Every structure is written in C-alpha cells, then in structure tokens.
mmCIF file of C-alpha atoms in Angstrom:
data_model
loop_
_atom_site.group_PDB
_atom_site.id
_atom_site.type_symbol
_atom_site.label_atom_id
_atom_site.label_comp_id
_atom_site.label_asym_id
_atom_site.label_seq_id
_atom_site.Cartn_x
_atom_site.Cartn_y
_atom_site.Cartn_z
ATOM 1 C CA MET A 1 0.000 0.000 0.000
ATOM 2 C CA SER A 2 2.783 2.404 0.861
ATOM 3 C CA ASN A 3 4.898 1.584 -2.201
ATOM 4 C CA PRO A 4 2.721 1.894 -5.269
ATOM 5 C CA ASP A 5 5.816 1.917 -7.484
ATOM 6 C CA GLU A 6 6.899 -1.603 -6.531
ATOM 7 C CA PRO A 7 4.207 -3.907 -7.871
ATOM 8 C CA THR A 8 6.388 -7.046 -7.544
ATOM 9 C CA LYS A 9 6.026 -6.846 -3.769
ATOM 10 C CA ASN A 10 2.441 -7.932 -4.114
ATOM 11 C CA ASN A 11 3.026 -11.047 -6.183
ATOM 12 C CA HIS A 12 2.295 -13.315 -3.237
ATOM 13 C CA ALA A 13 -1.342 -12.222 -3.600
ATOM 14 C CA GLY A 14 -1.438 -13.837 -7.041
ATOM 15 C CA SER A 15 -1.475 -10.730 -9.213
ATOM 16 C CA PRO A 16 0.046 -10.858 -12.694
ATOM 17 C CA VAL A 17 3.117 -8.715 -13.210
ATOM 18 C CA PRO A 18 1.667 -5.647 -14.937
ATOM 19 C CA ALA A 19 4.599 -5.135 -17.310
ATOM 20 C CA GLU A 20 4.206 -8.590 -18.855
ATOM 21 C CA THR A 21 0.421 -8.950 -18.999
ATOM 22 C CA PRO A 22 -1.044 -5.470 -19.359
ATOM 23 C CA THR A 23 -4.544 -6.612 -20.356
ATOM 24 C CA ALA A 24 -5.048 -9.423 -17.859
ATOM 25 C CA ASP A 25 -6.421 -7.103 -15.168
ATOM 26 C CA VAL A 26 -9.318 -5.204 -16.623
ATOM 27 C CA GLU A 27 -10.170 -2.974 -13.705
ATOM 28 C CA ASN A 28 -6.726 -1.694 -12.848
ATOM 29 C CA PRO A 29 -4.236 -1.778 -15.709
ATOM 30 C CA THR A 30 -2.075 1.077 -14.353
ATOM 31 C CA PRO A 31 1.269 0.462 -12.664
ATOM 32 C CA ALA A 32 -0.261 1.385 -9.265
ATOM 33 C CA ALA A 33 -0.738 -2.300 -8.465
ATOM 34 C CA GLY A 34 -0.226 -1.895 -4.720
ATOM 35 C CA PHE A 35 -3.548 -0.157 -4.307
ATOM 36 C CA GLY A 36 -5.250 -2.153 -7.040
ATOM 37 C CA VAL A 37 -4.426 -5.625 -5.788
ATOM 38 C CA SER A 38 -5.643 -5.037 -2.264
ATOM 39 C CA ALA A 39 -8.798 -3.392 -3.613
ATOM 40 C CA ILE A 40 -9.450 -6.333 -5.914
ATOM 41 C CA THR A 41 -8.842 -9.004 -3.297
ATOM 42 C CA ARG A 42 -11.095 -7.070 -0.912
ATOM 43 C CA ARG A 43 -13.719 -6.986 -3.608
ATOM 44 C CA TRP A 44 -13.343 -10.720 -4.300
ATOM 45 C CA LYS A 45 -13.765 -11.474 -0.605
ATOM 46 C CA ARG A 46 -16.834 -9.266 -0.439
ATOM 47 C CA GLU A 47 -18.361 -10.883 -3.521
ATOM 48 C CA ASP A 48 -17.661 -14.345 -2.156
ATOM 49 C CA LEU A 49 -19.273 -13.384 1.141
ATOM 50 C CA LEU A 50 -22.254 -11.946 -0.710
ATOM 51 C CA LYS A 51 -22.631 -15.108 -2.780
ATOM 52 C CA ARG A 52 -22.678 -17.267 0.333
ATOM 53 C CA GLY A 53 -24.979 -14.835 2.139
ATOM 54 C CA SER A 54 -27.369 -14.867 -0.780
ATOM 55 C CA LEU A 55 -27.356 -18.683 -0.824
ATOM 56 C CA VAL A 56 -28.073 -18.832 2.927
ATOM 57 C CA ALA A 57 -30.892 -16.272 2.612
ATOM 58 C CA ARG A 58 -32.453 -18.234 -0.260
ATOM 59 C CA GLY A 59 -32.105 -21.491 1.667
ATOM 60 C CA LEU A 60 -33.889 -19.974 4.662
ATOM 61 C CA ALA A 61 -36.615 -18.583 2.397
ATOM 62 C CA LEU A 62 -37.047 -22.053 0.888
ATOM 63 C CA LEU A 63 -37.317 -23.653 4.344
ATOM 64 C CA PHE A 64 -39.815 -21.110 5.645
ATOM 65 C CA SER A 65 -42.033 -21.070 2.593
ATOM 66 C CA LEU A 66 -42.043 -24.883 2.516
ATOM 67 C CA LEU A 67 -43.117 -24.896 6.179
ATOM 68 C CA SER A 68 -45.820 -22.323 5.481
ATOM 69 C CA PHE A 69 -47.067 -24.397 2.540
ATOM 70 C CA ILE A 70 -47.161 -27.660 4.545
ATOM 71 C CA ILE A 71 -48.786 -26.142 7.619
ATOM 72 C CA MET A 72 -51.461 -24.370 5.629
ATOM 73 C CA ALA A 73 -52.149 -27.294 3.286
ATOM 74 C CA SER A 74 -52.670 -29.661 6.233
ATOM 75 C CA ASN A 75 -54.911 -27.166 8.016
ATOM 76 C CA LYS A 76 -58.158 -29.082 7.496
ATOM 77 C CA HIS A 77 -60.175 -29.943 10.569
ATOM 78 C CA GLY A 78 -63.628 -30.465 9.143
ATOM 79 C CA ASP A 79 -66.711 -28.277 8.827
ATOM 80 C CA ARG A 80 -65.892 -24.547 8.929
ATOM 81 C CA LYS A 81 -62.338 -25.277 10.072
ATOM 82 C CA ASN A 82 -60.970 -25.900 6.585
ATOM 83 C CA PHE A 83 -58.502 -23.427 5.170
ATOM 84 C CA ASP A 84 -60.149 -23.588 1.747
ATOM 85 C CA ASN A 85 -63.293 -21.898 3.028
ATOM 86 C CA TYR A 86 -61.370 -18.642 3.286
ATOM 87 C CA GLU A 87 -59.932 -16.792 0.308
ATOM 88 C CA GLU A 88 -57.142 -15.261 2.435
ATOM 89 C CA TYR A 89 -55.811 -18.700 3.326
ATOM 90 C CA ARG A 90 -56.098 -19.940 -0.234
ATOM 91 C CA TYR A 91 -54.076 -16.910 -1.332
ATOM 92 C CA LEU A 92 -51.468 -17.570 1.365
ATOM 93 C CA LEU A 93 -51.184 -21.208 0.276
ATOM 94 C CA ALA A 94 -50.853 -20.292 -3.396
ATOM 95 C CA ILE A 95 -48.081 -17.793 -2.703
ATOM 96 C CA ALA A 96 -46.304 -20.228 -0.359
ATOM 97 C CA ILE A 97 -46.277 -22.845 -3.134
ATOM 98 C CA LEU A 98 -45.015 -20.301 -5.664
ATOM 99 C CA SER A 99 -42.294 -19.135 -3.293
ATOM 100 C CA THR A 100 -41.260 -22.725 -2.512
ATOM 101 C CA LEU A 101 -40.905 -23.500 -6.215
ATOM 102 C CA TYR A 102 -39.040 -20.256 -6.955
ATOM 103 C CA THR A 103 -36.591 -20.473 -4.063
ATOM 104 C CA GLY A 104 -36.085 -24.211 -4.666
ATOM 105 C CA VAL A 105 -35.147 -23.692 -8.309
ATOM 106 C CA GLN A 106 -32.915 -20.738 -7.392
ATOM 107 C CA ALA A 107 -31.131 -22.642 -4.612
ATOM 108 C CA LEU A 108 -30.545 -25.637 -6.909
ATOM 109 C CA ARG A 109 -29.186 -23.370 -9.623
ATOM 110 C CA HIS A 110 -26.832 -21.589 -7.221
ATOM 111 C CA VAL A 111 -25.578 -24.826 -5.674
ATOM 112 C CA HIS A 112 -24.986 -26.157 -9.184
ATOM 113 C CA GLU A 113 -23.126 -23.014 -10.217
ATOM 114 C CA ILE A 114 -20.959 -22.993 -7.105
ATOM 115 C CA SER A 115 -20.110 -26.702 -7.329
ATOM 116 C CA THR A 116 -19.371 -26.851 -11.053
ATOM 117 C CA GLY A 117 -18.166 -23.253 -11.494
ATOM 118 C CA LYS A 118 -20.236 -22.948 -14.653
ATOM 119 C CA GLN A 119 -22.946 -20.358 -15.264
ATOM 120 C CA ILE A 120 -26.225 -21.612 -16.726
ATOM 121 C CA PHE A 121 -27.214 -18.180 -18.063
ATOM 122 C CA GLU A 122 -25.105 -15.186 -18.933
ATOM 123 C CA ARG A 123 -24.095 -13.345 -15.726
ATOM 124 C CA ARG A 124 -26.028 -10.147 -16.364
ATOM 125 C CA ILE A 125 -29.214 -11.947 -17.314
ATOM 126 C CA SER A 126 -29.009 -14.216 -14.291
ATOM 127 C CA ALA A 127 -28.382 -11.240 -11.966
ATOM 128 C CA MET A 128 -31.403 -9.476 -13.405
ATOM 129 C CA VAL A 129 -33.614 -12.555 -13.090
ATOM 130 C CA ASP A 130 -32.412 -12.996 -9.489
ATOM 131 C CA PHE A 131 -33.204 -9.435 -8.535
ATOM 132 C CA LEU A 132 -36.602 -9.173 -10.190
ATOM 133 C CA GLY A 133 -37.656 -12.642 -9.022
ATOM 134 C CA ASP A 134 -36.618 -11.994 -5.422
ATOM 135 C CA GLN A 135 -38.367 -8.645 -5.367
ATOM 136 C CA VAL A 136 -41.624 -9.888 -6.858
ATOM 137 C CA VAL A 137 -41.806 -13.001 -4.664
ATOM 138 C CA ALA A 138 -40.987 -10.922 -1.561
ATOM 139 C CA TYR A 139 -43.817 -8.512 -2.396
ATOM 140 C CA LEU A 140 -46.198 -11.421 -2.926
ATOM 141 C CA LEU A 141 -45.209 -13.021 0.392
ATOM 142 C CA ILE A 142 -45.733 -9.880 2.470
ATOM 143 C CA SER A 143 -48.991 -9.256 0.625
ATOM 144 C CA SER A 144 -50.366 -12.743 1.352
ATOM 145 C CA ALA A 145 -49.288 -12.660 5.001
ATOM 146 C CA SER A 146 -50.863 -9.218 5.474
ATOM 147 C CA ALA A 147 -54.083 -10.329 3.837
ATOM 148 C CA ALA A 148 -54.413 -13.330 6.165
ATOM 149 C CA ILE A 149 -53.521 -11.561 9.418
ATOM 150 C CA PRO A 150 -56.669 -9.469 10.170
ATOM 151 C CA MET A 151 -59.144 -12.368 9.810
ATOM 152 C CA THR A 152 -56.970 -14.700 11.871
ATOM 153 C CA ASN A 153 -56.668 -11.999 14.500
ATOM 154 C CA ARG A 154 -60.429 -11.568 14.644
ATOM 155 C CA MET A 155 -60.997 -15.341 14.843
ATOM 156 C CA ARG A 156 -58.521 -15.708 17.687
ATOM 157 C CA GLU A 157 -60.368 -13.059 19.713
ATOM 158 C CA GLY A 158 -63.354 -15.400 19.858
ATOM 159 C CA GLN A 159 -61.681 -18.793 20.128
ATOM 160 C CA ASP A 160 -58.239 -20.391 20.189
ATOM 161 C CA ASN A 161 -58.218 -23.807 18.569
ATOM 162 C CA ILE A 162 -55.960 -25.914 16.409
ATOM 163 C CA PHE A 163 -57.284 -24.278 13.240
ATOM 164 C CA THR A 164 -56.467 -20.697 14.224
ATOM 165 C CA ASP A 165 -53.144 -21.794 15.725
ATOM 166 C CA SER A 166 -52.092 -23.504 12.497
ATOM 167 C CA SER A 167 -53.164 -20.479 10.472
ATOM 168 C CA ALA A 168 -51.128 -18.192 12.706
ATOM 169 C CA SER A 169 -48.030 -20.356 12.404
ATOM 170 C CA ALA A 170 -48.375 -20.585 8.607
ATOM 171 C CA ILE A 171 -48.640 -16.796 8.498
ATOM 172 C CA SER A 172 -45.533 -16.321 10.627
ATOM 173 C CA MET A 173 -43.592 -18.744 8.414
ATOM 174 C CA SER A 174 -44.617 -16.661 5.396
ATOM 175 C CA VAL A 175 -43.412 -13.530 7.176
ATOM 176 C CA PHE A 176 -40.036 -15.165 7.903
ATOM 177 C CA ALA A 177 -39.793 -16.278 4.270
ATOM 178 C CA PHE A 178 -40.508 -12.675 3.278
ATOM 179 C CA LEU A 179 -37.724 -11.369 5.535
ATOM 180 C CA SER A 180 -35.191 -13.820 4.071
ATOM 181 C CA LEU A 181 -36.193 -13.007 0.505
ATOM 182 C CA ALA A 182 -36.099 -9.263 1.161
ATOM 183 C CA LEU A 183 -32.502 -9.689 2.323
ATOM 184 C CA SER A 184 -31.724 -11.824 -0.718
ATOM 185 C CA ALA A 185 -33.314 -9.198 -2.987
ATOM 186 C CA MET A 186 -31.009 -6.553 -1.554
ATOM 187 C CA VAL A 187 -27.953 -8.726 -2.170
ATOM 188 C CA SER A 188 -29.019 -9.539 -5.716
ATOM 189 C CA GLY A 189 -29.766 -5.878 -6.384
ATOM 190 C CA TYR A 190 -26.185 -5.189 -5.367
ATOM 191 C CA ASN A 191 -24.932 -7.965 -7.655
ATOM 192 C CA LEU A 192 -27.035 -6.732 -10.550
ATOM 193 C CA SER A 193 -25.488 -3.282 -10.493
ATOM 194 C CA THR A 194 -21.895 -4.378 -10.068
ATOM 195 C CA GLN A 195 -22.293 -6.735 -13.051
ATOM 196 C CA SER A 196 -23.043 -3.858 -15.393
ATOM 197 C CA TYR A 197 -19.555 -2.401 -15.351
ATOM 198 C CA ILE A 198 -17.268 -5.426 -15.228
ATOM 199 C CA MET B 1 -13.428 3.930 -31.418
ATOM 200 C CA SER B 2 -11.419 2.305 -34.184
ATOM 201 C CA ASN B 3 -8.128 4.006 -33.235
ATOM 202 C CA PRO B 4 -7.454 3.320 -29.598
ATOM 203 C CA ASP B 5 -3.808 4.369 -30.031
ATOM 204 C CA GLU B 6 -4.671 7.943 -30.968
ATOM 205 C CA PRO B 7 -6.212 9.476 -27.890
ATOM 206 C CA THR B 8 -5.725 13.084 -29.033
ATOM 207 C CA LYS B 9 -8.403 12.584 -31.682
ATOM 208 C CA ASN B 10 -11.028 12.601 -28.983
ATOM 209 C CA ASN B 11 -10.048 15.785 -27.222
ATOM 210 C CA HIS B 12 -13.064 17.670 -28.544
ATOM 211 C CA ALA B 13 -15.147 15.564 -26.167
ATOM 212 C CA GLY B 14 -13.340 17.067 -23.210
ATOM 213 C CA SER B 15 -11.169 14.141 -22.127
ATOM 214 C CA PRO B 16 -7.835 14.859 -20.474
ATOM 215 C CA VAL B 17 -4.740 13.775 -22.380
ATOM 216 C CA PRO B 18 -3.798 10.520 -20.644
ATOM 217 C CA ALA B 19 -0.034 11.042 -20.867
ATOM 218 C CA GLU B 20 -0.191 14.270 -18.887
ATOM 219 C CA THR B 21 -2.829 13.478 -16.265
ATOM 220 C CA PRO B 22 -2.752 9.721 -15.709
ATOM 221 C CA THR B 23 -4.875 9.805 -12.536
ATOM 222 C CA ALA B 24 -7.583 12.250 -13.591
ATOM 223 C CA ASP B 25 -9.836 9.562 -15.072
ATOM 224 C CA VAL B 26 -10.441 6.919 -12.459
ATOM 225 C CA GLU B 27 -12.529 4.525 -14.478
ATOM 226 C CA ASN B 28 -10.438 4.389 -17.608
ATOM 227 C CA PRO B 29 -6.797 5.369 -17.123
ATOM 228 C CA THR B 30 -5.532 3.460 -20.167
ATOM 229 C CA PRO B 31 -4.667 5.223 -23.424
ATOM 230 C CA ALA B 32 -7.855 3.838 -25.043
ATOM 231 C CA ALA B 33 -9.697 7.121 -24.498
ATOM 232 C CA GLY B 34 -11.937 6.750 -27.555
ATOM 233 C CA PHE B 35 -13.868 3.974 -25.873
ATOM 234 C CA GLY B 36 -13.679 5.601 -22.449
ATOM 235 C CA VAL B 37 -15.156 8.966 -23.357
ATOM 236 C CA SER B 38 -18.185 7.576 -25.116
ATOM 237 C CA ALA B 39 -18.733 5.142 -22.237
ATOM 238 C CA ILE B 40 -18.567 7.934 -19.699
ATOM 239 C CA THR B 41 -20.895 10.283 -21.554
ATOM 240 C CA ARG B 42 -23.307 7.396 -22.048
ATOM 241 C CA ARG B 43 -23.112 6.758 -18.334
ATOM 242 C CA TRP B 44 -23.713 10.438 -17.516
ATOM 243 C CA LYS B 45 -26.777 10.450 -19.735
ATOM 244 C CA ARG B 46 -28.074 7.288 -18.099
ATOM 245 C CA GLU B 47 -27.526 8.655 -14.599
ATOM 246 C CA ASP B 48 -29.271 11.884 -15.505
ATOM 247 C CA LEU B 49 -32.197 9.921 -16.890
ATOM 248 C CA LEU B 50 -32.304 7.782 -13.759
ATOM 249 C CA LYS B 51 -32.283 10.855 -11.516
ATOM 250 C CA ARG B 52 -35.238 12.350 -13.371
ATOM 251 C CA GLY B 53 -37.028 8.985 -13.445
ATOM 252 C CA SER B 54 -36.533 8.567 -9.715
ATOM 253 C CA LEU B 55 -37.916 12.064 -9.089
ATOM 254 C CA VAL B 56 -40.981 11.355 -11.235
ATOM 255 C CA ALA B 57 -41.576 8.022 -9.469
ATOM 256 C CA ARG B 58 -41.316 9.687 -6.044
ATOM 257 C CA GLY B 59 -43.647 12.486 -7.144
ATOM 258 C CA LEU B 60 -46.228 9.946 -8.285
ATOM 259 C CA ALA B 61 -45.864 8.034 -5.018
ATOM 260 C CA LEU B 62 -46.402 11.288 -3.097
ATOM 261 C CA LEU B 63 -49.521 12.077 -5.108
ATOM 262 C CA PHE B 64 -51.024 8.622 -4.722
ATOM 263 C CA SER B 65 -50.313 8.251 -1.018
ATOM 264 C CA LEU B 66 -51.677 11.744 -0.362
ATOM 265 C CA LEU B 67 -54.860 10.773 -2.237
ATOM 266 C CA SER B 68 -55.106 7.526 -0.279
ATOM 267 C CA PHE B 69 -54.643 9.423 2.995
ATOM 268 C CA ILE B 70 -57.283 12.053 2.157
ATOM 269 C CA ILE B 71 -59.853 9.579 0.841
ATOM 270 C CA MET B 72 -59.488 7.264 3.826
ATOM 271 C CA ALA B 73 -59.406 10.049 6.417
ATOM 272 C CA SER B 74 -62.618 11.551 5.072
ATOM 273 C CA ASN B 75 -64.310 8.148 4.957
ATOM 274 C CA LYS B 76 -66.722 8.776 7.860
ATOM 275 C CA HIS B 77 -70.394 8.323 7.186
ATOM 276 C CA GLY B 78 -71.734 7.730 10.677
ATOM 277 C CA ASP B 79 -72.633 4.632 12.630
ATOM 278 C CA ARG B 80 -70.796 1.521 11.403
ATOM 279 C CA LYS B 81 -69.655 3.328 8.288
ATOM 280 C CA ASN B 82 -66.639 4.969 9.937
ATOM 281 C CA PHE B 83 -63.213 3.856 8.835
ATOM 282 C CA ASP B 84 -61.942 3.923 12.438
ATOM 283 C CA ASN B 85 -64.152 1.006 13.434
ATOM 284 C CA TYR B 86 -61.915 -1.302 11.402
ATOM 285 C CA GLU B 87 -58.276 -1.973 12.213
ATOM 286 C CA GLU B 88 -57.431 -2.646 8.554
ATOM 287 C CA TYR B 89 -58.517 0.835 7.554
ATOM 288 C CA ARG B 90 -56.713 2.441 10.468
ATOM 289 C CA TYR B 91 -53.557 0.588 9.351
ATOM 290 C CA LEU B 92 -54.038 1.737 5.765
ATOM 291 C CA LEU B 93 -54.470 5.341 6.919
ATOM 292 C CA ALA B 94 -51.397 5.205 9.145
ATOM 293 C CA ILE B 95 -49.211 3.850 6.356
ATOM 294 C CA ALA B 96 -50.640 6.358 3.859
ATOM 295 C CA ILE B 97 -49.685 9.208 6.227
ATOM 296 C CA LEU B 98 -46.214 7.745 6.740
ATOM 297 C CA SER B 99 -45.701 7.310 3.010
ATOM 298 C CA THR B 100 -46.938 10.858 2.309
ATOM 299 C CA LEU B 101 -44.462 12.282 4.807
ATOM 300 C CA TYR B 102 -41.583 10.141 3.540
ATOM 301 C CA THR B 103 -42.126 10.795 -0.169
ATOM 302 C CA GLY B 104 -42.783 14.489 0.514
ATOM 303 C CA VAL B 105 -39.508 14.942 2.362
ATOM 304 C CA GLN B 106 -37.639 12.940 -0.273
ATOM 305 C CA ALA B 107 -39.149 14.890 -3.165
ATOM 306 C CA LEU B 108 -38.319 18.197 -1.478
ATOM 307 C CA ARG B 109 -34.763 17.061 -0.838
ATOM 308 C CA HIS B 110 -34.269 15.927 -4.451
ATOM 309 C CA VAL B 111 -35.746 19.127 -5.884
ATOM 310 C CA HIS B 112 -33.474 21.115 -3.590
ATOM 311 C CA GLU B 113 -30.429 19.090 -4.630
ATOM 312 C CA ILE B 114 -31.194 19.405 -8.328
ATOM 313 C CA SER B 115 -31.886 23.152 -8.160
ATOM 314 C CA THR B 116 -28.909 24.135 -5.987
ATOM 315 C CA GLY B 117 -26.549 21.363 -7.078
ATOM 316 C CA LYS B 118 -25.540 20.790 -3.451
ATOM 317 C CA GLN B 119 -25.855 17.510 -1.586
ATOM 318 C CA ILE B 120 -27.352 17.651 1.913
ATOM 319 C CA PHE B 121 -25.778 14.355 2.975
ATOM 320 C CA GLU B 122 -22.761 12.511 1.652
ATOM 321 C CA ARG B 123 -23.635 10.738 -1.608
ATOM 322 C CA ARG B 124 -23.229 7.202 -0.338
ATOM 323 C CA ILE B 125 -25.244 7.806 2.805
ATOM 324 C CA SER B 126 -28.031 9.496 0.890
ATOM 325 C CA ALA B 127 -28.122 6.645 -1.658
ATOM 326 C CA MET B 128 -28.374 4.117 1.167
ATOM 327 C CA VAL B 129 -31.124 6.084 2.952
ATOM 328 C CA ASP B 130 -32.995 6.369 -0.353
ATOM 329 C CA PHE B 131 -32.825 2.661 -1.065
ATOM 330 C CA LEU B 132 -33.716 1.418 2.419
ATOM 331 C CA GLY B 133 -36.460 4.018 2.861
ATOM 332 C CA ASP B 134 -38.042 3.246 -0.506
ATOM 333 C CA GLN B 135 -37.926 -0.489 0.116
ATOM 334 C CA VAL B 136 -39.402 -0.329 3.622
ATOM 335 C CA VAL B 137 -42.170 2.104 2.671
ATOM 336 C CA ALA B 138 -43.010 0.026 -0.423
ATOM 337 C CA TYR B 139 -43.307 -3.113 1.739
ATOM 338 C CA LEU B 140 -45.519 -1.251 4.219
ATOM 339 C CA LEU B 141 -47.770 0.057 1.441
ATOM 340 C CA ILE B 142 -48.349 -3.344 -0.184
ATOM 341 C CA SER B 143 -48.885 -4.837 3.264
ATOM 342 C CA SER B 144 -51.542 -2.288 4.258
ATOM 343 C CA ALA B 145 -53.331 -2.539 0.926
ATOM 344 C CA SER B 146 -53.361 -6.344 1.117
ATOM 345 C CA ALA B 147 -54.677 -6.266 4.677
ATOM 346 C CA ALA B 148 -57.575 -4.018 3.727
ATOM 347 C CA ILE B 149 -58.585 -5.803 0.514
ATOM 348 C CA PRO B 150 -60.288 -9.001 1.832
ATOM 349 C CA MET B 151 -62.661 -7.241 4.237
ATOM 350 C CA THR B 152 -63.609 -4.617 1.647
ATOM 351 C CA ASN B 153 -64.210 -7.383 -0.861
ATOM 352 C CA ARG B 154 -66.510 -9.199 1.564
ATOM 353 C CA MET B 155 -68.413 -6.005 2.413
ATOM 354 C CA ARG B 156 -68.968 -5.199 -1.238
ATOM 355 C CA GLU B 157 -70.506 -8.626 -1.821
ATOM 356 C CA GLY B 158 -73.338 -7.616 0.502
ATOM 357 C CA GLN B 159 -73.741 -3.940 -0.305
ATOM 358 C CA ASP B 160 -72.240 -1.202 -2.445
ATOM 359 C CA ASN B 161 -72.387 2.170 -0.778
ATOM 360 C CA ILE B 162 -70.285 5.292 -0.468
ATOM 361 C CA PHE B 163 -68.314 3.803 2.430
ATOM 362 C CA THR B 164 -67.128 0.690 0.599
ATOM 363 C CA ASP B 165 -66.516 2.695 -2.585
ATOM 364 C CA SER B 166 -64.301 5.167 -0.738
ATOM 365 C CA SER B 167 -62.425 2.320 0.949
ATOM 366 C CA ALA B 168 -61.857 0.630 -2.400
ATOM 367 C CA SER B 169 -60.515 3.825 -3.968
ATOM 368 C CA ALA B 170 -58.216 4.499 -1.006
ATOM 369 C CA ILE B 171 -56.877 0.952 -1.350
ATOM 370 C CA SER B 172 -56.230 1.357 -5.063
ATOM 371 C CA MET B 173 -54.409 4.640 -4.452
ATOM 372 C CA SER B 174 -52.195 2.815 -1.934
ATOM 373 C CA VAL B 175 -51.488 0.121 -4.535
ATOM 374 C CA PHE B 176 -50.511 2.765 -7.107
ATOM 375 C CA ALA B 177 -48.278 4.439 -4.526
ATOM 376 C CA PHE B 178 -46.684 1.052 -3.904
ATOM 377 C CA LEU B 179 -46.018 0.532 -7.613
ATOM 378 C CA SER B 180 -44.373 3.955 -7.940
ATOM 379 C CA LEU B 181 -42.229 3.405 -4.857
ATOM 380 C CA ALA B 182 -41.227 -0.091 -5.968
ATOM 381 C CA LEU B 183 -39.947 1.451 -9.210
ATOM 382 C CA SER B 184 -38.165 4.158 -7.250
ATOM 383 C CA ALA B 185 -36.623 1.536 -4.960
ATOM 384 C CA MET B 186 -35.193 -0.282 -7.989
ATOM 385 C CA VAL B 187 -33.667 2.946 -9.300
ATOM 386 C CA SER B 188 -32.194 3.863 -5.921
ATOM 387 C CA GLY B 189 -30.835 0.329 -5.491
ATOM 388 C CA TYR B 190 -29.060 0.845 -8.794
ATOM 389 C CA ASN B 191 -27.717 4.222 -7.624
ATOM 390 C CA LEU B 192 -26.578 2.778 -4.296
ATOM 391 C CA SER B 193 -24.399 0.171 -5.960
ATOM 392 C CA THR B 194 -22.857 2.425 -8.557
ATOM 393 C CA GLN B 195 -21.914 4.903 -5.817
ATOM 394 C CA SER B 196 -19.676 2.340 -4.127
ATOM 395 C CA TYR B 197 -17.021 2.305 -6.835
ATOM 396 C CA ILE B 198 -16.821 5.910 -7.979
#
C-alpha cells in the first residue's frame, strides 16, 4: 500500500506482473498495483461473502415457505375449520407454493453453479432474473401474510383452537420467508449493479 | 473507437490527455480514451435519466399516497360506516400518512439538490437512505393494501355504498403508490451500488 511503485512486492497475492500482462487485469491496468491488488482481493472477498450470504438467505426462504405451505395445506379440521373456506388462506397457500418453487429452483441453480463453477445463463441476465424474481416473490409473500392476518386476528379473539393456531403459524412462516427473501433481494440488487460495469 | 492508439483525436469531447494526467480519469486510465469517453458520456446520460425517473416516481408516489390518505381520512359516514371502526382501515391510513411524509420529504430534498446542485448528505449515505427508505415504505404500502382488501371485498358482496366505494378507492391509491415506490426503490438500489465504486 505504501509503495505503489513496486508492484512485484504484491506477487504473493497472485497478481500478474503488470509489465508482462497489461490486459489481464481489466479494472486496474495502471502500474499502481499496490492499491489495485488489495482493492481487488477485498472486492473478491466481499463478492464471495455476498454469494454465500445470498445462498443462505435463499435457503432460509425455501425452508420457511415450505413450512408455510405444509402447515397451511394440512390445516383441514372439518366443517368450517378448513382453510379452503377462506380466500385469504387460499391466497397464502398459493403464494407459499409459488415461493417454494421459486426459491427451490434458485437454490438448486446456485448450488450447481458454485459446485461446477459454470454459469447456466449469462451473468447479467441471471443477476437481473435474481433481482426481479426476489423482489416480486418478496412482495407477494408480504402481501399474502398481510391479507391473512386481520381475519386470523379476529378469529382468535373469539376462540383459540388448532385451526387458528395452524393459520397463525403458517402466516408467521410466510413472514419469515418474506424477511429472508427481502434480504436476498437486496444482495441480488447489489450484484445486478456491479455486473453492469465489469 | 477504431483508433485506440490515438487518444488526441477525442479531445473535442473534453477528455484529459492521458499522458499528462494519468490519474484524472479513475474509471479508464488506459490510453484507449476513444472507448472511455463515449462510455462515460453514455453513463452520464443514463444517470441523468435515472435521476429524473426517480424524481418522477417519487412524485407519483407522493400524489397517490396523499390521495389515499385524504380519501381514507374523510371516509366517515356515521354509525358503522366509519373507517376507524376497522383496524385494517386504520392501518391503511397510518401507512398512507407515513408514506406521504416520507415521499414528501424525499421529493423536497431531491428538488433542492437538483436546483442548488448541493448535496445535503454525503452521496453514499443518501443513496443508502434512499434505497432502504423506498424499500421499507413500499413493503408497508403493499402490506396495508393487502390487509384491507379481503374485508372490503366481503363487504362489497353484501352492499355497495359510499363507504365501501371510498375504501376501495383508497386501497387502489395505496397500490398505485406502492407501484411507484417499488420502481423508485429499484432505481435507488441501482444508484446505491454504482456509488460504491466511484
């Protein structure tokens, strides 16, 4: 860092010698390699961390939306205590299924990309699909949870039984799935924009 | 573009001569100024467009959330036809007020920054506040609209009167405000990430 005129000092970090390969390092082709190398390795570390963080957030979203789906789908206790009598719960179930499918496919794709090192789509397209998909599914999840909350609340004022308890837990799982996906959407928004200039 | 070895050809576009000022152009310090200048002007144009687009989206969000606030707050027709008997409508009103205040302050700040050319906060901090604020308020708006929709729907199956009509229009204004803010959140997410590397 203190000797920007001696780029060979930084060769232990794996940087190419700038005099021999001037076009290998796209972002920093100047001789000031001391600053550039540490900036690039910092950036690599950050991107690696973000990739893992995004995978964890998607995995959590998958888990929570799967739980929400299972709890709500099994919430049938006869008579008026069936979830499919209420449009709010049908909406919640539909969105939980959608979110399970979306996050499942995304998690599989990311695991595949990390393990094989190959990209299925072009990087920019995949970053854009990630961001838009995360955003839209997060909006749908918070919308479905919000729609189901007031009726459940009103039901639980009158009575507390297994039906209202299951509904409440399915709703909270949807809210957790929303929180994970909102985090993941922020990370993929970050990725989307950094892609544009590399 | 076709002569990357003749940087002086592009001096009419206002680029510094690379041999004399090697550190003036952070993004493109190589002698290939023909590519660099057009890329930078393209980027300026895009950022200008995004700034205007973001201002328009925030203005629309301000208009729609103000409408939602006014319509819902004046939705009192006596007896059971008062909005404040229903927690969903109180929630919608609260979020509409919050969103009006937030988008109003943001629009004022952006108009002030564009007219005077001065930044109130540091650029990175203001980009981060923009992005987080837009995201959170957008989530709150879709949540409040979703919470109010099922009950309004059920009421309108039984009767159509001025109370349910006003509720429905306040809800749709909140949805429009959400759409505008979601757009604005995407733009400010883009701005946030490009700030990091300039």
